[in-house]
Each structure stands twice: as C-alpha cells, then as structure tokens.
Coordinates of C-alpha atoms in Angstrom, one line a residue:
M1 CA 12.1 -35.5 13.8
S2 CA 14.6 -36.6 16.4
T3 CA 15.8 -34.6 19.4
V4 CA 19.4 -33.6 19.4
D5 CA 20.9 -31.8 22.3
G6 CA 24.2 -30.8 20.7
P7 CA 24.8 -28.1 18.1
R8 CA 23.5 -28.8 14.6
F9 CA 24.6 -27.4 11.3
A10 CA 22.6 -26.6 8.2
E11 CA 24.2 -29.3 6.2
D12 CA 23.0 -31.9 8.8
V13 CA 19.4 -30.9 8.9
L14 CA 18.4 -29.5 5.5
P15 CA 18.6 -32.6 3.2
S16 CA 16.6 -35.1 5.2
E17 CA 14.7 -33.6 8.1
L18 CA 13.7 -30.3 6.5
W19 CA 12.1 -32.1 3.5
G20 CA 10.7 -35.0 5.5
E21 CA 7.3 -33.9 6.8
C22 CA 4.1 -33.1 4.9
W23 CA 0.7 -32.0 6.1
H24 CA -2.5 -30.7 4.6
Y25 CA -3.1 -27.3 3.1
V26 CA -4.2 -24.5 5.4
D27 CA -4.7 -20.8 4.8
V28 CA -1.1 -20.0 4.1
K29 CA -1.8 -16.4 3.1
D30 CA -3.4 -15.5 6.4
I31 CA -1.5 -17.7 8.8
W32 CA 2.0 -17.6 7.3
N33 CA 1.9 -14.4 5.3
I34 CA 3.0 -16.3 2.2
R35 CA 1.5 -15.7 -1.1
L36 CA 1.1 -19.1 -2.7
V37 CA -1.7 -19.5 -5.3
C38 CA -3.0 -22.9 -6.4
K39 CA -5.6 -22.7 -9.2
E40 CA -6.7 -26.3 -8.6
F41 CA -7.5 -25.6 -5.0
A42 CA -9.4 -22.5 -5.8
R43 CA -11.4 -24.3 -8.4
T44 CA -12.2 -27.6 -6.6
G45 CA -11.6 -26.7 -2.9
K46 CA -9.6 -29.9 -2.5
P47 CA -6.5 -29.6 -0.2
F48 CA -3.0 -30.4 -1.4
L49 CA 0.2 -31.4 0.3
Y50 CA 3.1 -29.1 0.8
R51 CA 6.4 -29.0 2.7
V52 CA 8.0 -26.4 4.8
L53 CA 11.8 -25.9 5.0
Y54 CA 12.8 -25.6 8.6
C55 CA 16.0 -26.1 10.6
W56 CA 14.7 -26.4 14.2
S57 CA 11.4 -26.5 15.9
P58 CA 10.6 -23.6 18.3
N59 CA 8.3 -25.9 20.1
Q60 CA 9.4 -29.5 20.2
E61 CA 6.2 -30.7 21.9
D62 CA 4.2 -29.7 18.8
V63 CA 6.6 -31.7 16.6
D64 CA 6.3 -34.8 18.7
D65 CA 2.5 -34.5 18.7
K66 CA 2.4 -33.7 15.0
N67 CA 0.5 -30.5 15.8
W68 CA 1.8 -28.9 12.6
D69 CA -0.5 -25.9 12.5
M70 CA 0.6 -24.6 15.9
W71 CA 4.2 -25.5 15.1
C72 CA 4.1 -23.4 12.0
K73 CA 2.6 -20.4 13.8
H74 CA 5.2 -20.6 16.5
F75 CA 8.1 -21.0 14.1
L76 CA 7.1 -18.1 11.8
W77 CA 6.1 -15.7 14.6
S78 CA 9.5 -16.2 16.1
A79 CA 11.9 -16.6 13.2
K80 CA 10.3 -14.7 10.3
R81 CA 12.0 -17.1 7.8
F82 CA 9.9 -19.4 5.7
V83 CA 9.8 -21.4 2.5
V84 CA 6.8 -23.4 1.3
V85 CA 7.4 -26.1 -1.3
A86 CA 4.5 -27.8 -3.1
T87 CA 4.9 -31.5 -3.8
G88 CA 4.2 -33.9 -6.7
P89 CA 1.9 -32.7 -9.5
F90 CA 1.0 -29.6 -7.6
V91 CA 4.2 -27.8 -8.7
Y92 CA 2.3 -27.0 -11.9
Y93 CA -0.3 -24.9 -10.0
V94 CA 2.2 -22.7 -8.1
E95 CA 2.1 -19.2 -9.6
E96 CA 3.2 -16.9 -6.8
W97 CA 6.0 -17.3 -4.3
S98 CA 7.4 -15.3 -1.4
F99 CA 10.7 -15.7 0.5
S100 CA 11.6 -13.7 3.6
G101 CA 14.9 -13.3 5.3
I102 CA 15.6 -13.1 9.1
E103 CA 15.0 -9.6 10.4
Q104 CA 16.1 -10.5 13.9
T105 CA 18.0 -13.5 15.2
R106 CA 15.7 -13.8 18.2
A107 CA 12.2 -12.5 18.8
L108 CA 11.0 -14.1 22.0
N109 CA 8.4 -11.4 22.5
D110 CA 6.4 -12.6 19.5
T111 CA 5.5 -16.0 20.9
N112 CA 5.5 -18.0 24.1
A113 CA 6.9 -21.0 22.3
N114 CA 9.9 -22.8 23.7
I115 CA 12.4 -21.6 21.1
R116 CA 15.4 -23.8 20.6
G117 CA 18.4 -23.8 18.3
I118 CA 18.2 -20.1 17.2
G119 CA 21.9 -20.2 16.3
V120 CA 21.2 -23.1 13.9
L121 CA 18.3 -21.2 12.4
V122 CA 20.7 -18.3 11.5
E123 CA 23.3 -20.7 10.1
A124 CA 20.8 -22.6 8.0
Y125 CA 19.3 -19.4 6.5
H126 CA 21.8 -19.2 3.6
S127 CA 21.4 -22.9 2.8
A128 CA 17.7 -22.5 2.9
L129 CA 17.9 -19.6 0.4
T130 CA 20.1 -21.6 -1.8
I131 CA 17.7 -24.5 -1.9
F132 CA 14.8 -22.1 -2.5
L133 CA 16.6 -20.6 -5.5
N134 CA 17.6 -24.0 -6.8
T135 CA 14.0 -25.2 -6.7
L136 CA 12.6 -22.3 -8.7
P137 CA 13.0 -24.1 -12.1
L138 CA 10.8 -26.9 -10.8
Y139 CA 7.7 -24.7 -11.0
P140 CA 7.0 -24.1 -14.8
N141 CA 4.1 -21.7 -14.2
L142 CA 5.7 -19.6 -11.5
H143 CA 5.3 -16.0 -12.6
T144 CA 5.5 -13.9 -9.4
I145 CA 8.4 -13.7 -6.9
T146 CA 8.6 -11.6 -3.8
L147 CA 11.9 -11.4 -1.9
T148 CA 12.0 -9.6 1.5
T149 CA 14.8 -8.6 3.8
I150 CA 17.5 -10.6 2.0
K151 CA 20.8 -9.7 0.2
I152 CA 20.4 -9.6 -3.5
D153 CA 23.6 -10.8 -5.2
K154 CA 24.6 -12.4 -8.5
D155 CA 23.4 -15.8 -7.5
V156 CA 19.9 -14.5 -6.9
F157 CA 19.7 -12.8 -10.3
D158 CA 21.2 -15.9 -12.0
A159 CA 18.4 -18.1 -10.4
L160 CA 15.7 -15.6 -11.5
N161 CA 17.1 -15.8 -15.0
Q162 CA 16.1 -19.5 -15.0
M163 CA 12.4 -18.7 -14.6
P164 CA 10.9 -18.7 -18.2
K165 CA 7.6 -17.2 -17.1
L166 CA 8.7 -14.7 -14.5
G167 CA 6.6 -11.6 -15.0
S168 CA 6.5 -9.9 -11.6
L169 CA 9.4 -9.3 -9.2
S170 CA 9.2 -7.5 -5.9
L171 CA 12.3 -6.7 -3.8
I172 CA 11.1 -5.5 -0.4
E173 CA 13.6 -4.0 2.2
T174 CA 16.4 -5.9 0.4
N175 CA 20.1 -5.1 0.3
T176 CA 20.8 -5.0 -3.4
I177 CA 24.5 -5.3 -3.9
V178 CA 24.4 -6.1 -7.7
R179 CA 23.4 -3.6 -10.3
P180 CA 20.6 -5.0 -12.4
T181 CA 21.5 -4.2 -16.0
L182 CA 19.4 -4.2 -19.1
S183 CA 21.0 -7.4 -20.3
S184 CA 20.3 -9.2 -17.0
I185 CA 16.7 -8.0 -16.8
S186 CA 15.6 -8.5 -20.5
P187 CA 15.5 -12.4 -20.4
W188 CA 12.9 -12.3 -17.6
H189 CA 10.3 -10.4 -19.7
L190 CA 9.2 -8.6 -16.6
K191 CA 5.9 -6.9 -16.7
R192 CA 5.9 -5.7 -13.1
L193 CA 9.0 -4.5 -11.1
R194 CA 8.6 -3.3 -7.5
I195 CA 11.5 -2.2 -5.3
V196 CA 10.7 -0.8 -1.8
N197 CA 13.5 0.1 0.5
G198 CA 11.8 2.6 2.8
D199 CA 13.7 1.6 5.9
Q200 CA 17.2 1.6 4.5
P201 CA 19.3 3.8 6.7
G202 CA 21.1 6.5 4.7
P203 CA 21.4 7.0 1.0
L204 CA 22.4 4.1 -1.3
E205 CA 25.8 4.5 -3.0
D206 CA 25.8 4.9 -6.8
E207 CA 27.5 1.6 -7.3
H208 CA 24.8 -0.3 -5.2
L209 CA 21.8 0.2 -7.4
S210 CA 21.0 1.5 -10.8
I211 CA 17.6 1.3 -12.4
V212 CA 17.3 0.8 -16.1
S213 CA 14.2 0.8 -18.3
P214 CA 13.0 -2.7 -19.4
A215 CA 10.8 -2.1 -22.4
A216 CA 8.3 -4.8 -21.5
L217 CA 7.3 -3.3 -18.1
D218 CA 3.7 -2.3 -17.6
T219 CA 4.1 -1.6 -13.8
L220 CA 7.1 0.1 -12.2
V221 CA 7.3 0.9 -8.5
L222 CA 10.5 2.5 -7.1
H223 CA 10.2 3.5 -3.4
S224 CA 13.3 4.2 -1.4
Y225 CA 14.8 6.8 0.9
G226 CA 18.1 6.1 -0.9
F227 CA 17.1 6.7 -4.5
S228 CA 19.1 9.6 -5.8
E229 CA 19.5 11.3 -9.1
A230 CA 22.2 8.8 -10.0
C231 CA 19.6 5.9 -9.6
L232 CA 16.8 7.5 -11.6
R233 CA 18.8 9.2 -14.3
P234 CA 19.3 6.1 -16.4
L235 CA 15.5 5.7 -16.4
A236 CA 15.0 9.3 -17.5
D237 CA 17.7 9.1 -20.1
A238 CA 16.4 5.8 -21.6
Q239 CA 17.0 5.5 -25.4
E240 CA 13.7 3.7 -26.0
P241 CA 10.2 4.8 -24.7
L242 CA 8.3 2.6 -22.3
N243 CA 5.5 1.9 -24.7
V244 CA 3.6 -0.5 -22.6
L245 CA 4.1 1.1 -19.1
T246 CA 0.6 1.9 -17.7
S247 CA 1.4 2.4 -14.0
L248 CA 4.3 4.3 -12.5
S249 CA 5.0 4.9 -8.8
L250 CA 8.0 6.9 -7.6
N251 CA 9.4 8.2 -4.4
L252 CA 10.8 11.5 -5.4
R253 CA 12.9 13.8 -3.4
E254 CA 14.0 17.4 -4.0
D255 CA 17.0 16.3 -6.0
T256 CA 15.0 13.9 -8.2
L257 CA 11.7 15.7 -8.7
E258 CA 13.0 17.4 -11.8
L259 CA 13.4 14.0 -13.5
L260 CA 9.7 13.5 -13.4
R261 CA 9.2 15.3 -16.7
D262 CA 11.7 13.2 -18.6
I263 CA 10.5 9.9 -17.1
V264 CA 6.8 10.6 -17.7
Q265 CA 7.3 11.7 -21.3
L266 CA 8.8 8.3 -22.1
C267 CA 5.4 6.7 -21.2
P268 CA 2.9 7.5 -23.9
I269 CA 0.1 5.2 -22.6
L270 CA 0.7 5.9 -18.9
E271 CA -2.6 5.8 -16.9
T272 CA -1.6 5.7 -13.3
L273 CA 1.0 8.0 -11.7
E274 CA 1.9 8.0 -8.0
I275 CA 4.4 10.4 -6.6
Y276 CA 5.6 10.1 -3.0
D277 CA 7.7 12.5 -1.0
F278 CA 8.7 10.8 2.2
D279 CA 11.1 13.5 3.3
F280 CA 8.2 15.9 3.8
K281 CA 9.9 18.9 2.2
D282 CA 7.8 22.0 2.2
S283 CA 6.2 22.0 -1.3
K284 CA 6.6 25.7 -1.6
E285 CA 10.3 25.4 -1.2
I286 CA 10.7 22.9 -4.0
Q287 CA 11.3 24.3 -7.5
Y288 CA 9.0 22.2 -9.7
P289 CA 9.6 22.1 -13.4
P290 CA 7.8 24.9 -15.3
R291 CA 4.3 24.3 -16.7
S292 CA 5.5 24.0 -20.3
S293 CA 7.7 21.1 -19.3
F294 CA 4.7 18.8 -19.1
S295 CA 3.3 19.6 -22.6
N296 CA 3.8 16.0 -23.6
I297 CA 2.2 14.4 -20.6
P298 CA 0.2 11.3 -21.3
R299 CA -3.6 11.2 -20.7
L300 CA -3.6 10.0 -17.1
R301 CA -6.6 8.6 -15.4
F302 CA -5.4 8.0 -11.8
Y303 CA -3.1 10.4 -10.0
H304 CA -1.7 10.3 -6.5
G305 CA 0.8 13.0 -5.5
P306 CA 1.5 16.5 -4.4
A307 CA -1.3 18.9 -5.0
Y308 CA 1.1 21.5 -6.2
L309 CA 1.9 19.3 -9.2
A310 CA -1.7 18.2 -10.0
A311 CA -2.7 21.2 -12.1
R312 CA 0.4 21.0 -14.3
I313 CA 0.4 17.2 -14.8
L314 CA -3.4 16.8 -15.2
A315 CA -4.2 19.8 -17.3
A316 CA -4.8 17.7 -20.5
S317 CA -5.7 14.4 -18.8
P318 CA -9.3 13.0 -18.5
F319 CA -8.5 11.8 -15.0
E320 CA -11.0 9.7 -13.0
S321 CA -9.3 9.5 -9.6
L322 CA -7.5 12.3 -7.9
S323 CA -5.7 11.6 -4.6
L324 CA -3.7 14.5 -3.3
H325 CA -1.3 14.9 -0.4
T326 CA 0.5 18.0 0.8
G327 CA 4.0 16.6 0.5
R328 CA 4.5 18.3 3.9
S329 CA 4.1 17.5 7.5
R330 CA 0.8 17.6 9.4
E331 CA 1.7 21.0 10.8
H332 CA 1.4 22.5 7.3
S333 CA -2.0 21.3 6.3
Y334 CA -3.9 22.8 3.3
S335 CA -6.3 25.6 3.9
F336 CA -9.5 25.9 1.8
Q337 CA -7.9 28.9 -0.1
E338 CA -4.9 26.8 -1.1
I339 CA -7.2 24.0 -2.3
Y340 CA -9.3 26.3 -4.4
K341 CA -6.2 27.8 -6.0
L342 CA -4.8 24.4 -6.8
L343 CA -8.0 22.7 -8.1
R344 CA -9.6 25.6 -9.9
P345 CA -7.5 24.9 -13.1
L346 CA -9.0 21.4 -13.2
S347 CA -12.6 22.4 -12.9
H348 CA -13.2 21.3 -16.6
Q349 CA -12.6 17.7 -15.6
I350 CA -15.2 15.3 -14.1
P351 CA -13.4 13.0 -11.7
I352 CA -15.2 10.1 -10.0
H353 CA -13.0 9.8 -6.9
L354 CA -11.4 12.7 -4.9
A355 CA -9.1 12.2 -1.9
F356 CA -7.2 14.8 0.2
S357 CA -4.6 14.5 2.9
V358 CA -4.1 16.6 5.0
V359 CA -6.5 19.6 5.1
K360 CA -7.4 22.1 7.7
V361 CA -10.8 21.9 9.3
D362 CA -12.9 24.5 7.7
T363 CA -16.6 24.4 6.7
R364 CA -15.8 26.5 3.6
L365 CA -13.9 23.5 2.2
F366 CA -17.1 21.7 1.3
D367 CA -18.4 24.6 -0.7
V368 CA -15.1 24.8 -2.6
L369 CA -15.2 21.1 -3.5
A370 CA -18.8 21.2 -4.5
S371 CA -18.3 24.2 -6.7
I372 CA -15.3 22.7 -8.6
F373 CA -16.2 19.0 -8.8
Y374 CA -20.0 19.1 -8.6
S375 CA -20.4 15.5 -9.9
V376 CA -17.8 13.6 -7.9
Q377 CA -19.1 10.3 -6.6
S378 CA -16.4 9.3 -4.0
L379 CA -14.9 11.7 -1.5
A380 CA -12.2 10.9 1.1
L381 CA -10.8 13.7 3.3
C382 CA -8.2 13.5 6.0
F383 CA -8.6 16.4 8.5
D384 CA -6.1 17.9 10.9
D385 CA -8.3 18.1 13.9
P386 CA -6.5 20.6 16.2
I387 CA -6.1 20.3 19.9
H388 CA -7.2 23.4 21.6
D389 CA -4.6 25.0 23.8
D390 CA -7.0 27.4 25.4
P391 CA -8.1 25.8 28.7
V392 CA -11.3 27.9 28.7
H393 CA -12.3 26.8 25.2
D394 CA -16.0 26.1 25.2
D395 CA -17.0 23.0 23.3
R396 CA -20.7 23.2 24.3
P397 CA -22.9 22.9 21.2
N398 CA -25.6 25.2 20.0
Y399 CA -28.9 23.6 19.0
R400 CA -30.5 24.4 15.7
Q401 CA -33.7 23.3 14.0
V402 CA -33.3 21.6 10.7
L403 CA -36.0 21.7 8.0
L404 CA -35.9 19.1 5.3
K405 CA -38.2 18.7 2.3
N406 CA -40.6 15.7 2.7
N407 CA -39.2 15.0 6.2
P408 CA -40.2 16.1 9.6
P409 CA -38.0 18.9 11.2
F410 CA -35.5 18.0 14.0
V411 CA -33.2 19.7 16.4
W412 CA -29.4 19.1 16.0
P413 CA -26.4 20.2 18.1
V414 CA -23.8 22.3 16.3
R415 CA -20.3 22.1 17.7
P416 CA -17.3 24.4 16.9
S417 CA -16.7 24.5 13.2
N418 CA -12.9 23.9 13.6
T419 CA -13.5 20.3 14.6
L420 CA -14.5 17.3 12.6
M421 CA -17.7 16.9 14.5
G422 CA -18.4 20.6 13.8
L423 CA -18.0 20.0 10.1
L424 CA -20.4 17.1 10.2
D425 CA -22.9 19.2 12.2
H426 CA -22.8 21.9 9.5
L427 CA -23.5 19.3 6.9
V428 CA -26.5 18.0 8.8
T429 CA -27.9 21.5 9.4
Q430 CA -27.3 22.3 5.6
E431 CA -25.1 25.3 6.4
S432 CA -22.5 23.6 4.2
S433 CA -23.0 21.3 1.1
L434 CA -21.2 18.4 -0.5
P435 CA -21.5 17.3 -4.2
P436 CA -25.1 15.9 -4.4
S437 CA -24.1 12.8 -6.4
L438 CA -21.9 11.3 -3.7
I439 CA -22.0 7.5 -3.4
K440 CA -19.1 7.0 -1.0
L441 CA -18.0 9.4 1.8
R442 CA -15.1 9.0 4.2
F443 CA -13.7 11.4 6.7
T444 CA -10.7 10.6 8.8
Q445 CA -8.4 12.5 11.2
A446 CA -4.6 12.9 10.8
D447 CA -4.4 11.8 14.5
P448 CA -6.6 8.8 14.8
Y449 CA -5.8 8.7 18.6
A450 CA -7.1 12.2 19.3
S451 CA -8.8 12.7 22.6
R452 CA -12.2 13.2 20.9
R453 CA -13.1 10.4 18.6
I454 CA -16.4 9.8 16.9
T455 CA -18.0 6.6 18.2
P456 CA -19.8 4.0 16.0
Q457 CA -23.1 5.2 17.5
E458 CA -22.4 8.8 16.6
Q459 CA -21.4 7.7 13.1
R460 CA -24.8 6.0 12.6
Q461 CA -26.5 9.1 13.9
Y462 CA -24.7 11.3 11.4
L463 CA -25.5 8.8 8.6
E464 CA -29.2 8.7 9.5
K465 CA -29.4 12.5 9.0
L466 CA -27.1 12.9 6.1
S467 CA -28.7 10.1 4.1
L468 CA -31.9 12.2 4.1
R469 CA -30.2 14.7 1.9
Y470 CA -27.6 12.6 0.1
Q471 CA -29.8 9.8 -0.9
N472 CA -27.3 8.2 -3.3
L473 CA -24.9 7.3 -0.5
M474 CA -23.9 3.7 -0.4
S475 CA -20.8 3.8 1.8
F476 CA -20.1 6.0 4.8
Q477 CA -17.2 6.1 7.3
I478 CA -15.9 8.5 9.9
G479 CA -12.5 8.0 11.6
E480 CA -11.5 4.5 12.5
N481 CA -15.0 3.2 12.8
P482 CA -16.1 0.2 10.5
P483 CA -17.6 1.5 7.3
L484 CA -21.3 1.4 6.9
V485 CA -22.6 0.2 3.5
R486 CA -25.8 -0.7 1.8
S487 CA -26.6 -2.5 -1.5
G488 CA -29.0 0.1 -2.9
Y489 CA -31.4 2.9 -2.2
G490 CA -33.8 2.1 0.6
R491 CA -31.8 -1.0 1.7
P492 CA -30.6 -1.3 5.3
W493 CA -27.2 -0.1 6.4
H494 CA -24.7 -2.6 7.9
E495 CA -21.1 -2.7 9.0
I496 CA -18.6 -4.3 6.7
G497 CA -17.8 -7.7 8.0
H498 CA -21.1 -8.1 9.7

C-alpha cells in the first residue's frame, strides 16, 4: 500500500488497494467482533485466507511492516467499520456475516494508533457498503446477516432479496427509512427477524417502519423505544396465523401492551415469550387486558416479562422457565407479599428455572418461594440491597450456633436481615429455607457497585456451609464474583474459567 499525502477518494482506493492484501485467519469473532462462520475451519482447524475492505490505515507503520493483526485491531478500534470477504473456494463455507456502520467519525480515545485519513474513511463508507451488498450473491450458503448502525433503504432490501438462503436478519440500531412489506419479505423465507433500536431518540414516525407478519418466521424480536401501536397493529391484525412462530420477544409500552393478546393468539405453537418494558412504567398504573382475554394463550414453556402478567399468561401453560421483572424502577422493588400474591396462582406448575428482578431483601421471601415452587432446580434473584441512611445503624453481627445432622456444629455470624449478607446468614443458620432440590443458585444486587460487596473468599465460605444442607448444588454465585461449579456430588468446586 503506497503512501499518499494528499486527499484520497473512495473511488481511488476501493477497487485496487482495498482488495489487494490477504493474510491468514485469526479469531475474527473475538478480535473484530465479526460473526463469520467457516465449517471447514471448524472441522479441520486449517486456516483460510480472507480480505478486509479498508480505505486508509490508522497506523501506516503496521502496513509497511505487514503487521496485519495489529493493523486490524487499530483500525477497528478507531473506525468501527469493517467488512471481511472470504476468497476463492472458501466463499462456500461462509454462513454468517456482519456489517457495521460508522458510529463516530473519529474515536481517538479508543486507540493510540496514528489515525490518518479519517475524512476519506467517512467518504468511503457508502462505497464500502455498496461493495458489501453487491458481493452477497457470491456466497451461496450465506444464511445470516447482521446490519448495525446503518441506513436501511431500498437498495439494502433489494440486495437482501438476492440471497436465496437468507434465513436470519438482524437490524441493530439502524435507521430504517423503507417500510418492509409482506411482498418484499416473503422471497427471503426468513425464519428469524430481529430489530433492535433501543437508542433511537424519540418515537419513530408511522411512515418510517411498519412490521408485518411473515408466515415462515419461527423467531421474532422487536425491541425499540419507538415502536408504537401503529407499528405493531399490522402484526396483531394479521390475516393468517403465525403457525411456525416459537419465540416472540417484544418491547411493549403502555400504548402497545393491549396488543399482546391479539399477537400471542396468532401463535398456536409459541414456546418462548419475552416482554420488555423499557420505559419503567409503574405496573400498577398500566391497565392490562382482563384475564379472560388470554383464554387462547399457547402452552408456553419459557416466559420473561412483568410479574403482573405471569399468572394470566401462564395459567394453562406447562412452563419450565419463569423469569420475572417488575417493569418498574429499582425504587419500587417487589416485596415478599407481592411475590406470594403473584405466584400463588401458578403453584400447580413445576418450573425448573425461576428468576426474579428486582425484589426487596426479606428473609420471608425464601419461605414463600419454597412453599410455592418446592421442586425448582435453578434460582436467580436480584436483590435491592438498601443503603442505610441512619448514621448510627449497627451492622455488627450476632453469633449463633448451627447444628447440622451428620456434621459437627459451628458458630456463624448473623448480620441484619435486610442485607444480602444477612439473607445468606439466615440460610446458613437454617432460619430460612430454599427449595431442597436446588442445583443452581445465583444471588445478585441491583447495584453491583454497592459499598458492601461480597468477596470471592466470602462466597466460598457461604458455599462451604450451604452445600452441607443443599447437597445437590452444582453452581453457586453471589454478586459479581466468578461462579463456582462442580461436576457432581463430592467433586471439588472451582471457578469458571480456571
């Protein structure tokens, strides 16, 4: 690559220099954050050649020295714009591809590289995207496309229409200016559609985005601050049911929550339902559809959503995984009385996994969970560990003797019961109980940076005592500490990754 001091244009650099260098395969998923799958490499371990589109090197010395790995790191850290192109026969092994737009024209804080030609980088972006789209038909087995922070227009959809095996499409933080219609989506035979625009400022206008219901979808994810009733109504009013849809994830707001009934009733084999409420409206202020509205609900197995909806949606479902959130801010965490009221109608079910976020610290919570879901095997709770405003608050523990069957007695400190450590102390001293069949246990705090954090050493001390009573435990984690796992009863515990 030659050094040019004057300004350069995309048309000058893209055809020859941007396609002119090849080097050996490295871990593109970890280093470049690009999802490129090659079955031949996974099967044989042999490296293959690939090319990277670029318009200017952020570190000319690395280019001159052919230090390509460091060059790629510097370029991608600073520019956040990349395209990888497999060469030769390897095009047949490319199955997944990702293309990212430029979030910022300059990000000098991300790297100490000598960044040059930033203006050319921005100018070359649209040409790079055009080349990327034009090369899509070269990969006959490409089935997964992820587009991030780019403008979706008619040219993009036309290019995607040329992909005969495209089955999964993700649009992340994109500006979609063309309304995808049923006629434009149908030729893709999409099985998975994911649209995430969580950081879009303000609501989307009706003419910007309209979601229809492709009949071949088995996974549909629609997350956005801007989705309004006008966006979801076509999905709810679909003429044909989504007979193959098994996973549905929606970001519902107060004005769209009522559409849940109509959307879900169109999915007879739906197994996974996720409901997000990013605006943190108080759940008690939202008028949910009446209980009778969900009479035709499918037999769900995995549910994540507001706890206030769980009993209505899951009343007739043999659910296995129940992940509940308040739909409210941390200042309005669930009390154990609310949890009992919400979960009691589901006591006839036998879930395997139970997760809650966020709940108030209360030792009676454990007894409530054990009485309703006695046989749960995996429990994850996120506690709101309060900060005491009283300057004279006494955190000094009381010491109690613990008697265990077939084990010698020991003395254990018991801290205030309205803290996470106090909850664990009550479990150790058997003043509170968890479901005896637990295999996986995880406790976290809503504020991971609280002044009092449980250390890895304290985590091991708690595990040593709790495993005497809960002998089926195979995974244990408190706070942000690395999880402790073991392969079977009587086997040694070790941290994941060690």
